[in-house]
């Protein structure tokens, strides 16, 4: 891990000070270059008379020079903090878009942009690791499938779109996988020679990176590479199967388990009846819905003038959004302190356990983030459906095991395969990190059948 912690050569305040000094001196530098260009032109004339040959000395525009300096400052910090190694693929794509028009280079903006990487580099590496693997196979999303020592974690991943020239989307996926493994294992990031050794063959082949090896470049310089613990088998249809050896598979298991952690919200011991003293605590645990989660749930749903229920409403994250969207919100919450918080913001909230609330079939929409504990979320969803009018819609944020492992709510989803898939919308990795859990989550959308005429 030590190979990939942030290691700037200068302190951030010193880098900002250098940027500010150079930004202040750009106009003078540009003027100096202009004078030098004019002096050079005059040095090639007699009496100020120009010859037939045009002397072309082009100076950069003032705005272009300042933009170049600004991008240089941001890229210097990006490289120095090892963000390319620490950040997830999604974060890297966001950076590439942001650098096209970067914000002013200040300490506040640096902290806002790179704060998580400065505060906890290891967490950033683990998040990037989880993001890469969750995009490969649903099994890597399931907390129950990635506990240390649990058998059944996929020993290979199927990658598509390998061209005959060793390029394509499959190659990009291989790079992401090897980068994630290297960052977690503290190894140097793979270079072109290693990637080419694994995917460079035009014909279907089986190539290995399971042992340390050496390679001489075009200058006859010998480079030594570590084992990556993978091998790739490519097929004529353009697909490739990337296999992991035993040690690499163990590292994948450990990295994902460390990131997800042990949380009440997603335990395999769901069949064990909770004791009376802990039943309410576990059933009513609270993971606050972040703004990004709320926005994702509300995407493409019209709440204006709709009567909307939020069961187990917590501190009112959805109730706030419902009101902002022109809806009429009503919440139910067990915790008296959070009830008071919601009421202080002007929300209508009933104090009590939602599961003990008598259903009234009057709501147009139900938006909910029920407790994640075991499979108890299923009881909350089924109870919430009883509050919907015919034709109403329910959207619930659930642990991803609800989709891939448990099947507790499958009977509520229409049977055609496309309908089943469209009922679920997996949220990005770490969507609830701010609320204290890294368990993967998904959104379930259900429609209550309209009453027959």
PDB file of C-alpha atoms in Angstrom, residues 124-234:
ATOM      1  CA  UNK A 124     -10.246   5.572  -1.910  1.00  0.00           C
ATOM      2  CA  UNK A 125      -8.327   2.553  -3.198  1.00  0.00           C
ATOM      3  CA  UNK A 126     -10.933   0.155  -1.776  1.00  0.00           C
ATOM      4  CA  UNK A 127     -13.803   2.134  -3.283  1.00  0.00           C
ATOM      5  CA  UNK A 128     -12.098   2.143  -6.685  1.00  0.00           C
ATOM      6  CA  UNK A 129     -11.514  -1.611  -6.313  1.00  0.00           C
ATOM      7  CA  UNK A 130     -15.174  -2.273  -5.496  1.00  0.00           C
ATOM      8  CA  UNK A 131     -16.364  -0.101  -8.372  1.00  0.00           C
ATOM      9  CA  UNK A 132     -14.231  -1.979 -10.893  1.00  0.00           C
ATOM     10  CA  UNK A 133     -15.339  -5.433  -9.763  1.00  0.00           C
ATOM     11  CA  UNK A 134     -19.014  -4.552  -9.264  1.00  0.00           C
ATOM     12  CA  UNK A 135     -19.130  -3.523 -12.916  1.00  0.00           C
ATOM     13  CA  UNK A 136     -17.889  -6.973 -13.923  1.00  0.00           C
ATOM     14  CA  UNK A 137     -20.280  -9.358 -12.209  1.00  0.00           C
ATOM     15  CA  UNK A 138     -23.287  -8.988  -9.853  1.00  0.00           C
ATOM     16  CA  UNK A 139     -21.707 -11.542  -7.495  1.00  0.00           C
ATOM     17  CA  UNK A 140     -19.143  -8.933  -6.471  1.00  0.00           C
ATOM     18  CA  UNK A 141     -21.977  -6.621  -5.418  1.00  0.00           C
ATOM     19  CA  UNK A 142     -23.450  -9.035  -2.916  1.00  0.00           C
ATOM     20  CA  UNK A 143     -22.169  -8.704   0.633  1.00  0.00           C
ATOM     21  CA  UNK A 144     -23.131 -12.278   1.363  1.00  0.00           C
ATOM     22  CA  UNK A 145     -20.954 -13.587  -1.461  1.00  0.00           C
ATOM     23  CA  UNK A 146     -17.717 -11.815  -0.563  1.00  0.00           C
ATOM     24  CA  UNK A 147     -17.092 -12.598   3.089  1.00  0.00           C
ATOM     25  CA  UNK A 148     -13.537 -13.818   3.716  1.00  0.00           C
ATOM     26  CA  UNK A 149     -13.500 -17.597   3.490  1.00  0.00           C
ATOM     27  CA  UNK A 150     -16.800 -17.913   1.634  1.00  0.00           C
ATOM     28  CA  UNK A 151     -16.493 -20.114  -1.427  1.00  0.00           C
ATOM     29  CA  UNK A 152     -18.264 -19.250  -4.647  1.00  0.00           C
ATOM     30  CA  UNK A 153     -16.646 -15.915  -5.495  1.00  0.00           C
ATOM     31  CA  UNK A 154     -16.218 -15.937  -9.302  1.00  0.00           C
ATOM     32  CA  UNK A 155     -12.791 -17.245 -10.326  1.00  0.00           C
ATOM     33  CA  UNK A 156     -13.100 -15.617 -13.724  1.00  0.00           C
ATOM     34  CA  UNK A 157     -14.878 -12.769 -15.440  1.00  0.00           C
ATOM     35  CA  UNK A 158     -16.175 -12.742 -18.998  1.00  0.00           C
ATOM     36  CA  UNK A 159     -15.031  -9.707 -20.982  1.00  0.00           C
ATOM     37  CA  UNK A 160     -16.264  -8.756 -24.428  1.00  0.00           C
ATOM     38  CA  UNK A 161     -15.074  -6.709 -27.388  1.00  0.00           C
ATOM     39  CA  UNK A 162     -11.475  -7.767 -27.908  1.00  0.00           C
ATOM     40  CA  UNK A 163     -10.437  -6.855 -31.440  1.00  0.00           C
ATOM     41  CA  UNK A 164      -7.963  -8.938 -33.396  1.00  0.00           C
ATOM     42  CA  UNK A 165      -5.371  -6.213 -32.791  1.00  0.00           C
ATOM     43  CA  UNK A 166      -5.526  -6.438 -29.005  1.00  0.00           C
ATOM     44  CA  UNK A 167      -7.706  -3.382 -28.471  1.00  0.00           C
ATOM     45  CA  UNK A 168     -11.317  -2.620 -27.603  1.00  0.00           C
ATOM     46  CA  UNK A 169     -13.492  -2.331 -24.518  1.00  0.00           C
ATOM     47  CA  UNK A 170     -12.253  -5.672 -23.185  1.00  0.00           C
ATOM     48  CA  UNK A 171      -8.698  -4.349 -23.044  1.00  0.00           C
ATOM     49  CA  UNK A 172      -9.871  -1.300 -21.113  1.00  0.00           C
ATOM     50  CA  UNK A 173     -11.562  -3.606 -18.604  1.00  0.00           C
ATOM     51  CA  UNK A 174      -8.372  -5.637 -18.205  1.00  0.00           C
ATOM     52  CA  UNK A 175      -6.423  -2.450 -17.500  1.00  0.00           C
ATOM     53  CA  UNK A 176      -8.948  -1.378 -14.859  1.00  0.00           C
ATOM     54  CA  UNK A 177      -8.810  -4.783 -13.167  1.00  0.00           C
ATOM     55  CA  UNK A 178      -4.998  -4.899 -13.095  1.00  0.00           C
ATOM     56  CA  UNK A 179      -4.792  -1.295 -11.882  1.00  0.00           C
ATOM     57  CA  UNK A 180      -7.232  -2.005  -9.054  1.00  0.00           C
ATOM     58  CA  UNK A 181      -5.310  -5.126  -7.997  1.00  0.00           C
ATOM     59  CA  UNK A 182      -1.954  -3.320  -8.170  1.00  0.00           C
ATOM     60  CA  UNK A 183      -3.187  -0.406  -6.051  1.00  0.00           C
ATOM     61  CA  UNK A 184      -4.572  -2.759  -3.399  1.00  0.00           C
ATOM     62  CA  UNK A 185      -1.479  -4.990  -3.385  1.00  0.00           C
ATOM     63  CA  UNK A 186       0.992  -2.086  -3.360  1.00  0.00           C
ATOM     64  CA  UNK A 187       2.544  -3.153  -6.671  1.00  0.00           C
ATOM     65  CA  UNK A 188       3.517  -0.787  -9.495  1.00  0.00           C
ATOM     66  CA  UNK A 189       0.764  -0.151 -11.991  1.00  0.00           C
ATOM     67  CA  UNK A 190       0.973  -2.399 -15.074  1.00  0.00           C
ATOM     68  CA  UNK A 191       2.642  -0.861 -18.102  1.00  0.00           C
ATOM     69  CA  UNK A 192       2.223  -1.337 -21.837  1.00  0.00           C
ATOM     70  CA  UNK A 193       4.543  -4.384 -22.005  1.00  0.00           C
ATOM     71  CA  UNK A 194       2.439  -6.288 -19.458  1.00  0.00           C
ATOM     72  CA  UNK A 195      -0.881  -5.390 -21.057  1.00  0.00           C
ATOM     73  CA  UNK A 196       0.460  -6.326 -24.486  1.00  0.00           C
ATOM     74  CA  UNK A 197       1.748  -9.663 -23.176  1.00  0.00           C
ATOM     75  CA  UNK A 198      -1.739 -10.461 -21.894  1.00  0.00           C
ATOM     76  CA  UNK A 199      -3.952  -9.174 -24.724  1.00  0.00           C
ATOM     77  CA  UNK A 200      -1.639  -8.393 -27.647  1.00  0.00           C
ATOM     78  CA  UNK A 201      -2.083 -11.584 -29.603  1.00  0.00           C
ATOM     79  CA  UNK A 202      -4.330 -11.249 -32.657  1.00  0.00           C
ATOM     80  CA  UNK A 203      -5.383 -14.883 -32.704  1.00  0.00           C
ATOM     81  CA  UNK A 204      -7.404 -16.644 -29.970  1.00  0.00           C
ATOM     82  CA  UNK A 205      -4.895 -17.544 -27.298  1.00  0.00           C
ATOM     83  CA  UNK A 206      -4.246 -18.150 -23.615  1.00  0.00           C
ATOM     84  CA  UNK A 207      -1.710 -15.762 -22.058  1.00  0.00           C
ATOM     85  CA  UNK A 208      -0.424 -15.757 -18.485  1.00  0.00           C
ATOM     86  CA  UNK A 209       0.768 -13.159 -15.975  1.00  0.00           C
ATOM     87  CA  UNK A 210       1.006 -15.581 -13.078  1.00  0.00           C
ATOM     88  CA  UNK A 211       4.780 -15.556 -12.563  1.00  0.00           C
ATOM     89  CA  UNK A 212       7.399 -12.763 -12.298  1.00  0.00           C
ATOM     90  CA  UNK A 213       9.022 -12.114 -15.679  1.00  0.00           C
ATOM     91  CA  UNK A 214      11.490  -9.851 -17.477  1.00  0.00           C
ATOM     92  CA  UNK A 215      11.309  -7.939 -20.746  1.00  0.00           C
ATOM     93  CA  UNK A 216      13.864  -5.998 -22.820  1.00  0.00           C
ATOM     94  CA  UNK A 217      12.657  -2.823 -24.467  1.00  0.00           C
ATOM     95  CA  UNK A 218      13.768  -1.334 -27.797  1.00  0.00           C
ATOM     96  CA  UNK A 219      16.872   0.094 -26.082  1.00  0.00           C
ATOM     97  CA  UNK A 220      17.744  -3.386 -24.823  1.00  0.00           C
ATOM     98  CA  UNK A 221      17.034  -2.281 -21.253  1.00  0.00           C
ATOM     99  CA  UNK A 222      15.742  -5.124 -19.086  1.00  0.00           C
ATOM    100  CA  UNK A 223      12.585  -4.528 -17.050  1.00  0.00           C
ATOM    101  CA  UNK A 224      11.350  -6.837 -14.314  1.00  0.00           C
ATOM    102  CA  UNK A 225       7.628  -7.312 -13.701  1.00  0.00           C
ATOM    103  CA  UNK A 226       5.814  -8.932 -10.776  1.00  0.00           C
ATOM    104  CA  UNK A 227       3.200 -11.644 -11.017  1.00  0.00           C
ATOM    105  CA  UNK A 228      -0.280 -10.253 -11.516  1.00  0.00           C
ATOM    106  CA  UNK A 229      -1.968 -13.574 -10.711  1.00  0.00           C
ATOM    107  CA  UNK A 230      -4.175 -13.585 -13.812  1.00  0.00           C
ATOM    108  CA  UNK A 231      -4.401 -15.261 -17.182  1.00  0.00           C
ATOM    109  CA  UNK A 232      -6.569 -14.490 -20.192  1.00  0.00           C
ATOM    110  CA  UNK A 233      -8.163 -16.922 -22.602  1.00  0.00           C
ATOM    111  CA  UNK A 234      -9.475 -15.298 -25.770  1.00  0.00           C
TER     112      UNK A 234
END
